[in-house]
PDB file of C-alpha atoms in Angstrom:
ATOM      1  CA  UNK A  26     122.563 102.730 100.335  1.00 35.00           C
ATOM      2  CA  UNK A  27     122.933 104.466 103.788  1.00 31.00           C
ATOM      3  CA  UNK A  28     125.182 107.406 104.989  1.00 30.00           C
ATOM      4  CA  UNK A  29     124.541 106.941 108.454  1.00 27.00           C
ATOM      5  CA  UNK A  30     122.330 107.649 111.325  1.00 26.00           C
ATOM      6  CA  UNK A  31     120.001 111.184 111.829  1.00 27.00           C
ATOM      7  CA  UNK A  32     117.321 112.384 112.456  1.00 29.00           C
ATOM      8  CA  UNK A  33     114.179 110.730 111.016  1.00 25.00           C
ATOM      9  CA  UNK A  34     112.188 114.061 110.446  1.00 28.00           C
ATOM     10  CA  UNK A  35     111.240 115.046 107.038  1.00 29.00           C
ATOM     11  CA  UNK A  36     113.002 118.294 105.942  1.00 31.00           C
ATOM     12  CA  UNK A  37     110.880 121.588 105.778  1.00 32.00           C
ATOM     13  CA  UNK A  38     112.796 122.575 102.527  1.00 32.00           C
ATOM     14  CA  UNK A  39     111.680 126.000 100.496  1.00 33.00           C
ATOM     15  CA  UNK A  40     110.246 125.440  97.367  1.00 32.00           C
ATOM     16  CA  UNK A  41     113.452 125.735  94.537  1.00 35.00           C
ATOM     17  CA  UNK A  42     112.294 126.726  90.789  1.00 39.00           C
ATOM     18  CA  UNK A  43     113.639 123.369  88.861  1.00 38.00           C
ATOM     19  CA  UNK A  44     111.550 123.319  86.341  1.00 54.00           C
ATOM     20  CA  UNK A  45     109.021 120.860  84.868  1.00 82.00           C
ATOM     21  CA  UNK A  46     108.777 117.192  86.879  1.00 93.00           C
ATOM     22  CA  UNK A  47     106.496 114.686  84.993  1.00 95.00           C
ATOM     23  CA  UNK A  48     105.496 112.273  86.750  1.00 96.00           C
ATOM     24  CA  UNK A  49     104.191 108.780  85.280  1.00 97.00           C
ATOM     25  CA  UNK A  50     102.126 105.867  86.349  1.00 97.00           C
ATOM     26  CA  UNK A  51     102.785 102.838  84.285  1.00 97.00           C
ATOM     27  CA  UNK A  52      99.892 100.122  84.638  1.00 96.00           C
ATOM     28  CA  UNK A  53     100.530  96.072  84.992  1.00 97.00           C
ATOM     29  CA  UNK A  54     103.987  94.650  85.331  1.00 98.00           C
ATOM     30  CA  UNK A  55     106.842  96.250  84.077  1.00 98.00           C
ATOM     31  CA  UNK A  56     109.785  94.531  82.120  1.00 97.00           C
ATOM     32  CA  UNK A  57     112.616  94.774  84.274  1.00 97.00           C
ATOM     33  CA  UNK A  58     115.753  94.870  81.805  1.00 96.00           C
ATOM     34  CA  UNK A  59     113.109  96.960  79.462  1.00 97.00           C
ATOM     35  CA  UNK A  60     112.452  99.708  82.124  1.00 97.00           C
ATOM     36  CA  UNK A  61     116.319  99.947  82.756  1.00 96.00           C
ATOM     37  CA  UNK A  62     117.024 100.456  79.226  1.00 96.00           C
ATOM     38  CA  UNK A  63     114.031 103.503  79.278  1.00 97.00           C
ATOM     39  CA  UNK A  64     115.499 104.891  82.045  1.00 97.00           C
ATOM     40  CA  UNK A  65     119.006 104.758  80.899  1.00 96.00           C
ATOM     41  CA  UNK A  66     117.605 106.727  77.761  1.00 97.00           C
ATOM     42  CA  UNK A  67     115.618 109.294  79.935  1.00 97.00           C
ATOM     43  CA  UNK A  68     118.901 109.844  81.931  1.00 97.00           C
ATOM     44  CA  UNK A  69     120.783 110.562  79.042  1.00 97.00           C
ATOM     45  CA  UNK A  70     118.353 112.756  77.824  1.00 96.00           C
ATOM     46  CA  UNK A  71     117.584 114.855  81.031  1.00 96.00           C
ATOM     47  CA  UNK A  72     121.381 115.370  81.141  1.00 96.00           C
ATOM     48  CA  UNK A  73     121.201 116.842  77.643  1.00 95.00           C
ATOM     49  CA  UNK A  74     118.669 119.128  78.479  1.00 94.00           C
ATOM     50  CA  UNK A  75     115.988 117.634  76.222  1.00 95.00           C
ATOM     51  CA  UNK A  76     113.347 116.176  78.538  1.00 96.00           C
ATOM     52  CA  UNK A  77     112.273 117.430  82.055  1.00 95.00           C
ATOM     53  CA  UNK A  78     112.766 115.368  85.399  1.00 96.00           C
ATOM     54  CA  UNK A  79     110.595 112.353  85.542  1.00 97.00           C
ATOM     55  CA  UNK A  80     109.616 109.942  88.224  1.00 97.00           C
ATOM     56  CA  UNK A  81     108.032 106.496  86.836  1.00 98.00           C
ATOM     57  CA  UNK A  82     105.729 104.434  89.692  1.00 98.00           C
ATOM     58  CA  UNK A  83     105.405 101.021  88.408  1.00 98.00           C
ATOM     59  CA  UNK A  84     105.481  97.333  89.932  1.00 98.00           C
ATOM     60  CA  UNK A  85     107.367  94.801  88.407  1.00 98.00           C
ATOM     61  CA  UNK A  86     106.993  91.044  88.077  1.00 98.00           C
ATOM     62  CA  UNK A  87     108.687  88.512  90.772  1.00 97.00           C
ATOM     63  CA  UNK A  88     112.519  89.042  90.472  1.00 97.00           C
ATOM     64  CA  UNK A  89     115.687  90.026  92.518  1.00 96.00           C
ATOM     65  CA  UNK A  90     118.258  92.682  91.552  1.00 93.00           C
ATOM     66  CA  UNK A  91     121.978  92.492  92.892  1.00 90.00           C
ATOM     67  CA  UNK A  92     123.363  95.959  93.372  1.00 85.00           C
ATOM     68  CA  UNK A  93     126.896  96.699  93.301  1.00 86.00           C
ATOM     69  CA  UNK A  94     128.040  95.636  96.094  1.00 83.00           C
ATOM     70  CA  UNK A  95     125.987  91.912  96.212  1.00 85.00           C
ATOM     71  CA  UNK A  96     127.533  88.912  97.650  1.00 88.00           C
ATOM     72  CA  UNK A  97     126.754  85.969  96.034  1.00 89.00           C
ATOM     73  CA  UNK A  98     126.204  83.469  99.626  1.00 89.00           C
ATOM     74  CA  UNK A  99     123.190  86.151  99.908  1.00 89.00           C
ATOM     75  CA  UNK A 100     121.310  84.668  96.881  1.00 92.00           C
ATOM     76  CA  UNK A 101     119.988  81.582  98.614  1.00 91.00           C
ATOM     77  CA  UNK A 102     117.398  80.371  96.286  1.00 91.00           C
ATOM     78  CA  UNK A 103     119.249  81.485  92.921  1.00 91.00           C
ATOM     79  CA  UNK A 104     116.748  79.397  90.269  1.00 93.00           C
ATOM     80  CA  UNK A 105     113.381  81.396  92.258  1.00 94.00           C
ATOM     81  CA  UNK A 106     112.863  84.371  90.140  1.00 96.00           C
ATOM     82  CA  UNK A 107     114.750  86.270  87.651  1.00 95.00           C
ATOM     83  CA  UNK A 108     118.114  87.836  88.735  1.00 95.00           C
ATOM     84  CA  UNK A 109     119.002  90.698  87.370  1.00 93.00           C
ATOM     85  CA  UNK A 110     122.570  93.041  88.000  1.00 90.00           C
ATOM     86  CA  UNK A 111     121.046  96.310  88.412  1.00 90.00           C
ATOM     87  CA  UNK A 112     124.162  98.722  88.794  1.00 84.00           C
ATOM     88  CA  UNK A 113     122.547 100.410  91.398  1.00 85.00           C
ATOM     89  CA  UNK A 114     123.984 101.064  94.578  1.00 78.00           C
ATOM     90  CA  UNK A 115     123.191  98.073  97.369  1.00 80.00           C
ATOM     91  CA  UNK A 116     123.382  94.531  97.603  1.00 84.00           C
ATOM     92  CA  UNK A 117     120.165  92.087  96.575  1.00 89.00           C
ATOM     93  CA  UNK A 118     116.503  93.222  96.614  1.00 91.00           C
ATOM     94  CA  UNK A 119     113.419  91.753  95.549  1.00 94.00           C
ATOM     95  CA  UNK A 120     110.935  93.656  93.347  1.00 97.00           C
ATOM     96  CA  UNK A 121     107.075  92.003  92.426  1.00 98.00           C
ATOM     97  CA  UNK A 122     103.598  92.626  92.559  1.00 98.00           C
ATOM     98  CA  UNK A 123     102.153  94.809  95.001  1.00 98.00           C
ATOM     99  CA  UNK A 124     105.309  96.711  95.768  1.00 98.00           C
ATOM    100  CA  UNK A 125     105.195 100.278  94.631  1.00 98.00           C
ATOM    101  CA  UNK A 126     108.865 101.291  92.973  1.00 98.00           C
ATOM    102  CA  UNK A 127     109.220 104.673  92.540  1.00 98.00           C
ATOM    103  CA  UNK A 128     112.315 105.340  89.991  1.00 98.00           C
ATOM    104  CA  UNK A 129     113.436 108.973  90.346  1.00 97.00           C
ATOM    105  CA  UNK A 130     115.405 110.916  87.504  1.00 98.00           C
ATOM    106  CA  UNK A 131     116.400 113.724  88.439  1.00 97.00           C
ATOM    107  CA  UNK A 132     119.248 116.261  88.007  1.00 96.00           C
ATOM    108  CA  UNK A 133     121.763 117.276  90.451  1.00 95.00           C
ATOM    109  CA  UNK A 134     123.112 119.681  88.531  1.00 93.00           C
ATOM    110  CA  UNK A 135     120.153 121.763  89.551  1.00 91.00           C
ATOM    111  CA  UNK A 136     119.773 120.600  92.529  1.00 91.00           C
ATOM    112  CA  UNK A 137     123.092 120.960  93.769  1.00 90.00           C
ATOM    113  CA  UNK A 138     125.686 118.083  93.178  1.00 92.00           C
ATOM    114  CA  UNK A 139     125.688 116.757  97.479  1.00 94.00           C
ATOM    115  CA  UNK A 140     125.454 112.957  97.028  1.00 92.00           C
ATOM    116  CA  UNK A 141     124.795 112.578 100.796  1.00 89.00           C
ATOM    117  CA  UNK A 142     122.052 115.310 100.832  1.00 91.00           C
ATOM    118  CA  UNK A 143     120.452 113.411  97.665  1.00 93.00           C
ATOM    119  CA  UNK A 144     120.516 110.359  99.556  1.00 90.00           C
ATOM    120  CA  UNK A 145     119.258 111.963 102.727  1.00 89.00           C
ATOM    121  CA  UNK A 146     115.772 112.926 100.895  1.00 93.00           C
ATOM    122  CA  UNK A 147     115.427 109.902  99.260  1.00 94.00           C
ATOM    123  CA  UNK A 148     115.467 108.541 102.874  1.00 93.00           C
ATOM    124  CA  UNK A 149     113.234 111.430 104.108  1.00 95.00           C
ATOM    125  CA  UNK A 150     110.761 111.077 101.307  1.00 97.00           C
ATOM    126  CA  UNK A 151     109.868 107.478 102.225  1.00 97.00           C
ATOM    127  CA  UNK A 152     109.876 108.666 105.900  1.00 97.00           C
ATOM    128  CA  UNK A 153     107.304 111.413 104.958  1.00 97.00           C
ATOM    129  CA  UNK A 154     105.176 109.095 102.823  1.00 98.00           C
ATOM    130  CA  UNK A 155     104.617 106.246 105.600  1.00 98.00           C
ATOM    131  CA  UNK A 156     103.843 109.197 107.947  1.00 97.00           C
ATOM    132  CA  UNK A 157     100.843 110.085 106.215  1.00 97.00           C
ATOM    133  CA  UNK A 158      99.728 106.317 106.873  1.00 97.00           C
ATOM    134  CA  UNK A 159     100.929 106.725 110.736  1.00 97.00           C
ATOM    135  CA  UNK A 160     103.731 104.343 110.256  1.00 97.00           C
ATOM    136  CA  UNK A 161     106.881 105.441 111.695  1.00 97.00           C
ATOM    137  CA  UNK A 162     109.830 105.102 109.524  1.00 96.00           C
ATOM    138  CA  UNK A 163     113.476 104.995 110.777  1.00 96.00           C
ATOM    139  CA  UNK A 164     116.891 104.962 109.893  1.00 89.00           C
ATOM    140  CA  UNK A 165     119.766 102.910 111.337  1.00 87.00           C
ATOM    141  CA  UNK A 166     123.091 102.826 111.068  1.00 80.00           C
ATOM    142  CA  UNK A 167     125.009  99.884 109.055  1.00 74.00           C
ATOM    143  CA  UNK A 168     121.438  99.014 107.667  1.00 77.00           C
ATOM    144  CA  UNK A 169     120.002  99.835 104.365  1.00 74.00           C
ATOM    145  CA  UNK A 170     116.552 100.970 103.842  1.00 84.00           C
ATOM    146  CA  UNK A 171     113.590 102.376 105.967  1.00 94.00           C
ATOM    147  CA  UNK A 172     112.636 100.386 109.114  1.00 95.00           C
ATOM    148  CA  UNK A 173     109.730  99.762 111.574  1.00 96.00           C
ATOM    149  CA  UNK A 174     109.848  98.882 114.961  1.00 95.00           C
ATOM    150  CA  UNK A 175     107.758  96.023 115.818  1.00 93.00           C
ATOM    151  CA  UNK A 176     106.829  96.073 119.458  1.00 90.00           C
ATOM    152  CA  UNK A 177     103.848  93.478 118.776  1.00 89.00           C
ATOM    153  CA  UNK A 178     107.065  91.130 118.073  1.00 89.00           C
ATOM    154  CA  UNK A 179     108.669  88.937 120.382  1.00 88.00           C
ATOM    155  CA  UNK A 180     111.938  90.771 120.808  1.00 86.00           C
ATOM    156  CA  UNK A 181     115.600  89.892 119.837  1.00 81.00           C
ATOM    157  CA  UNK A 182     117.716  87.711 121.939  1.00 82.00           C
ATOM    158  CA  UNK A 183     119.732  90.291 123.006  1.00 83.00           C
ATOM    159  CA  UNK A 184     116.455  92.388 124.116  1.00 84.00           C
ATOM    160  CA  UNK A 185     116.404  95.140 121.799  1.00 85.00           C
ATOM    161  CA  UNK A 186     112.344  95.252 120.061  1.00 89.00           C
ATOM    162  CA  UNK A 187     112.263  93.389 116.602  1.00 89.00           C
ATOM    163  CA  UNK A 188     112.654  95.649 113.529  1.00 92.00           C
ATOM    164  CA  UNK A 189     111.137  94.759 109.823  1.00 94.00           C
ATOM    165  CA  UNK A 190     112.108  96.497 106.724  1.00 94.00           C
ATOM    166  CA  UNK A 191     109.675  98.526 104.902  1.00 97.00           C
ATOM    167  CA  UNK A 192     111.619  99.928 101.986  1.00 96.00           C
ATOM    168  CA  UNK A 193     114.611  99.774 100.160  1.00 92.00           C
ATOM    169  CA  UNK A 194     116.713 102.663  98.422  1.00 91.00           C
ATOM    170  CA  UNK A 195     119.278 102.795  95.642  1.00 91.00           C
ATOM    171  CA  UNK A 196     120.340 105.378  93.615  1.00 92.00           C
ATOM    172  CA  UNK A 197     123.004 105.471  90.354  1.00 94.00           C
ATOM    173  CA  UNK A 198     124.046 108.951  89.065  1.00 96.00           C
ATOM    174  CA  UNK A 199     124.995 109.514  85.839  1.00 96.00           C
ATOM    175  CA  UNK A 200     126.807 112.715  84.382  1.00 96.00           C
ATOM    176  CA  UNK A 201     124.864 113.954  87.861  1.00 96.00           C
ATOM    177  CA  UNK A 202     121.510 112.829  86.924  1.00 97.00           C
ATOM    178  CA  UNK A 203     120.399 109.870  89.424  1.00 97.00           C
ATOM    179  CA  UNK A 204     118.205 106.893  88.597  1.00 95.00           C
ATOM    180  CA  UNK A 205     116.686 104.018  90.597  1.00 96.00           C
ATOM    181  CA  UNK A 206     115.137 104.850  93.455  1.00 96.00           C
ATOM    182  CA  UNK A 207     112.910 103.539  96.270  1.00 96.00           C
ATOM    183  CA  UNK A 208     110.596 100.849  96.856  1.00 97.00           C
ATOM    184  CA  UNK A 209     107.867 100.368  99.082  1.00 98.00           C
ATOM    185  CA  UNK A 210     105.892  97.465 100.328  1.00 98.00           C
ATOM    186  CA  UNK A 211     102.599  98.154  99.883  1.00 98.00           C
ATOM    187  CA  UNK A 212     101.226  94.357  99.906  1.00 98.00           C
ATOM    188  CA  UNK A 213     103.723  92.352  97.946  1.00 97.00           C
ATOM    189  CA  UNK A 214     103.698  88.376  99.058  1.00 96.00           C
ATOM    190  CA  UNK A 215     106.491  89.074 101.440  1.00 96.00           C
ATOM    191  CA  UNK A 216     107.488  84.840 101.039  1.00 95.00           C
ATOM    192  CA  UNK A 217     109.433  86.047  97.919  1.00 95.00           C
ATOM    193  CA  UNK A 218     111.740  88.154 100.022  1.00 93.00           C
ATOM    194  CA  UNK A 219     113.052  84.042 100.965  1.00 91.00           C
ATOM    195  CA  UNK A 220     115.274  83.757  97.822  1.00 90.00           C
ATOM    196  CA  UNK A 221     117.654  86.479  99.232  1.00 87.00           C
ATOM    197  CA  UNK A 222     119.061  88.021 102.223  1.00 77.00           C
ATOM    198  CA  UNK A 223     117.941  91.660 101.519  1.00 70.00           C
ATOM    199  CA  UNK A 224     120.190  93.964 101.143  1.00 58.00           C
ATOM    200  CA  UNK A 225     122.745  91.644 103.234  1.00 52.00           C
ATOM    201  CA  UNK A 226     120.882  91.890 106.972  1.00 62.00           C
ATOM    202  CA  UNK A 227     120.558  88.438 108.513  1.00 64.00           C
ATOM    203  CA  UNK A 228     119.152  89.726 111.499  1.00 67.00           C
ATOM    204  CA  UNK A 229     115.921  91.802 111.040  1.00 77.00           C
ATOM    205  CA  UNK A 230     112.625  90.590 109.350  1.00 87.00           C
ATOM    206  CA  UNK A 231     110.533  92.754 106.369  1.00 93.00           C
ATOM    207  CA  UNK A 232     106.954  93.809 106.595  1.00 96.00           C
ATOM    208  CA  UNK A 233     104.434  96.051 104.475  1.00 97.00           C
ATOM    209  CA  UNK A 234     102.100  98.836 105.048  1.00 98.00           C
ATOM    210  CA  UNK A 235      98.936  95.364 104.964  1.00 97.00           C
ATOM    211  CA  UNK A 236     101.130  93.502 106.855  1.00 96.00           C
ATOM    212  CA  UNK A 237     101.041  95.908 109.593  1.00 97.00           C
ATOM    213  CA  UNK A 238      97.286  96.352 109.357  1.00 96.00           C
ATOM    214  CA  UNK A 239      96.488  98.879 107.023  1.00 96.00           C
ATOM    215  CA  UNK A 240      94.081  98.902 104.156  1.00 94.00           C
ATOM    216  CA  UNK A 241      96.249 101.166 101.923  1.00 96.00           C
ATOM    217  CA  UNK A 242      96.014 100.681  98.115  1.00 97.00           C
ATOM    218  CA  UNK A 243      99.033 101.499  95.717  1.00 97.00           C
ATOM    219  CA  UNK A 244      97.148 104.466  94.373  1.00 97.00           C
ATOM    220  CA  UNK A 245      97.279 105.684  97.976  1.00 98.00           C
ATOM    221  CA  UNK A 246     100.754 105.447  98.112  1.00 98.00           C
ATOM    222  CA  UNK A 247     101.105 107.410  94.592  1.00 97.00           C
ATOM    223  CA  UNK A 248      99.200 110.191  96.050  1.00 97.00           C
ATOM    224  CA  UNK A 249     101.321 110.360  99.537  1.00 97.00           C
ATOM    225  CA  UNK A 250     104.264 109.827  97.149  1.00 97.00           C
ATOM    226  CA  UNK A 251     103.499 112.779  95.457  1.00 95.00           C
ATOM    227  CA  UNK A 252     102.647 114.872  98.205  1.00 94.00           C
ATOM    228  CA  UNK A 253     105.303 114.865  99.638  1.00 96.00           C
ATOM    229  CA  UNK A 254     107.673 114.894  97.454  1.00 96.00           C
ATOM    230  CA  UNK A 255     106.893 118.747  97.456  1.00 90.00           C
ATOM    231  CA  UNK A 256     107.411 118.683 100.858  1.00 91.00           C
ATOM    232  CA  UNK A 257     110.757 117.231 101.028  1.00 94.00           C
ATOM    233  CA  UNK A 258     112.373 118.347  97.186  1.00 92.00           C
ATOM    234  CA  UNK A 259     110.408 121.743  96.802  1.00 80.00           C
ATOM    235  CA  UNK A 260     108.469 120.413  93.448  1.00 54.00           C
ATOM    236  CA  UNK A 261     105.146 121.031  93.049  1.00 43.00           C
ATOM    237  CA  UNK A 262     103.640 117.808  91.847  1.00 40.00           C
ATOM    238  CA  UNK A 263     100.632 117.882  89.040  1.00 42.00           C
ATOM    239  CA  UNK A 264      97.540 117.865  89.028  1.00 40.00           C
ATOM    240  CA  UNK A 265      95.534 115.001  89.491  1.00 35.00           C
ATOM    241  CA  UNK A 266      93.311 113.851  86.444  1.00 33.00           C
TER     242      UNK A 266
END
């Protein structure tokens, strides 16, 4: 989901006192329709006040998800992978191996109930965490997701410099407490983004943090993930084992 161009600097915001955030790194391939049930369950019980914040990084196995507002003519290779209807904000997205999902639940009723602020540091949280790899993340208007200029691209027919997507985002709230999240392309095969027309843009390519050259490892990501997620939602994250 996207609310619009601004600027692509992460926030400097002040440390709030929300309470506990567990975070959790889940190892091999996640069930998709298994992990949606789990975090259905956490929602409802963060929203009862009976288990802290969490944020799960996992990968999953080679699928799609349609979001709520999917169009059907953008599944173009519907007997590829799994398809699953996520009820998440968006259109189609592919999730698989070597992608680093990051599914946030957390509560807005402590956090202050601003859907467009939540979305805007879900958008500057990605931003932040390429920046620690020197990638530039950007938003743009009418497109979902986190983008990278590719000047070592031919450019567009009309002359503007090729863009690729690095990341999707989609968020559902429920009694205020949000779930789903972001994804990032860490090295995922990026021929399996072929089945769909992500999130709807015909025009624009997708890439990955190896794609563009750099040796980064999911358990790099987890620890830029985590840094600065203090940065941008004021938590400080746990300690490292």
């Amino acid at each position: 989901m996207s609310t619009g161009p601004r600027d692509t600097a992460p926030r400097d915001t002040a440390p709030r006192d929300t309470g506990p955030l567990e975070w959790c790194t889940l190892p091999g391939l996640s069930d998709y329709a298994q992990t949606l049930r789990a975090m259905e369950d956490r929602v409802a019980q963060i929203a009862a006040g009976r288990a802290p914040e969490a944020i799960w990084l996992l990968e999953h196995p080679p699928l799609y998800t349609a979001g709520t507002s999917a169009r059907p003519q953008d599944l173009t290779d519907p007997d590829r992978f799994p398809v699953f209807n996520a009820g998440r904000g968006g259109q189609y997205t592919y999730h698989g191996p070597g992608q680093r999902v990051a599914y946030a639940m957390l509560d807005l009723n402590r956090r202050g109930r601003d859907v467009r602020c939540f979305v805007h540091q879900m958008e500057d949280w990605v931003i932040a965490t390429l920046d620690q790899f020197g990638i530039r993340g950007e938003r743009r208007a009418g497109r979902v997701g986190v983008w990278v200029v590719r000047p070592d691209k031919p450019p567009a027919p009309d002359g503007t410099p090729r863009e690729d997507k690095i990341a999707a985002i989609g968020i559902k709230l429920r009694r205020w407490v949000s779930f789903h999240g972001v994804s990032i392309n860490v090295e995922p095969d990026l021929d399996h983004f072929d089945g769909i027309i992500p999130c709807g843009i015909r025009d624009h390519g997708v890439t990955s943090l190896v794609d563009l050259g750099l040796p980064v490892t999911l358990e790099d990501v987890d620890l830029a993930l985590q840094h600065t997620f203090q940065q941008v939602f004021g938590n400080t994250p746990p300690d490292q084992p």
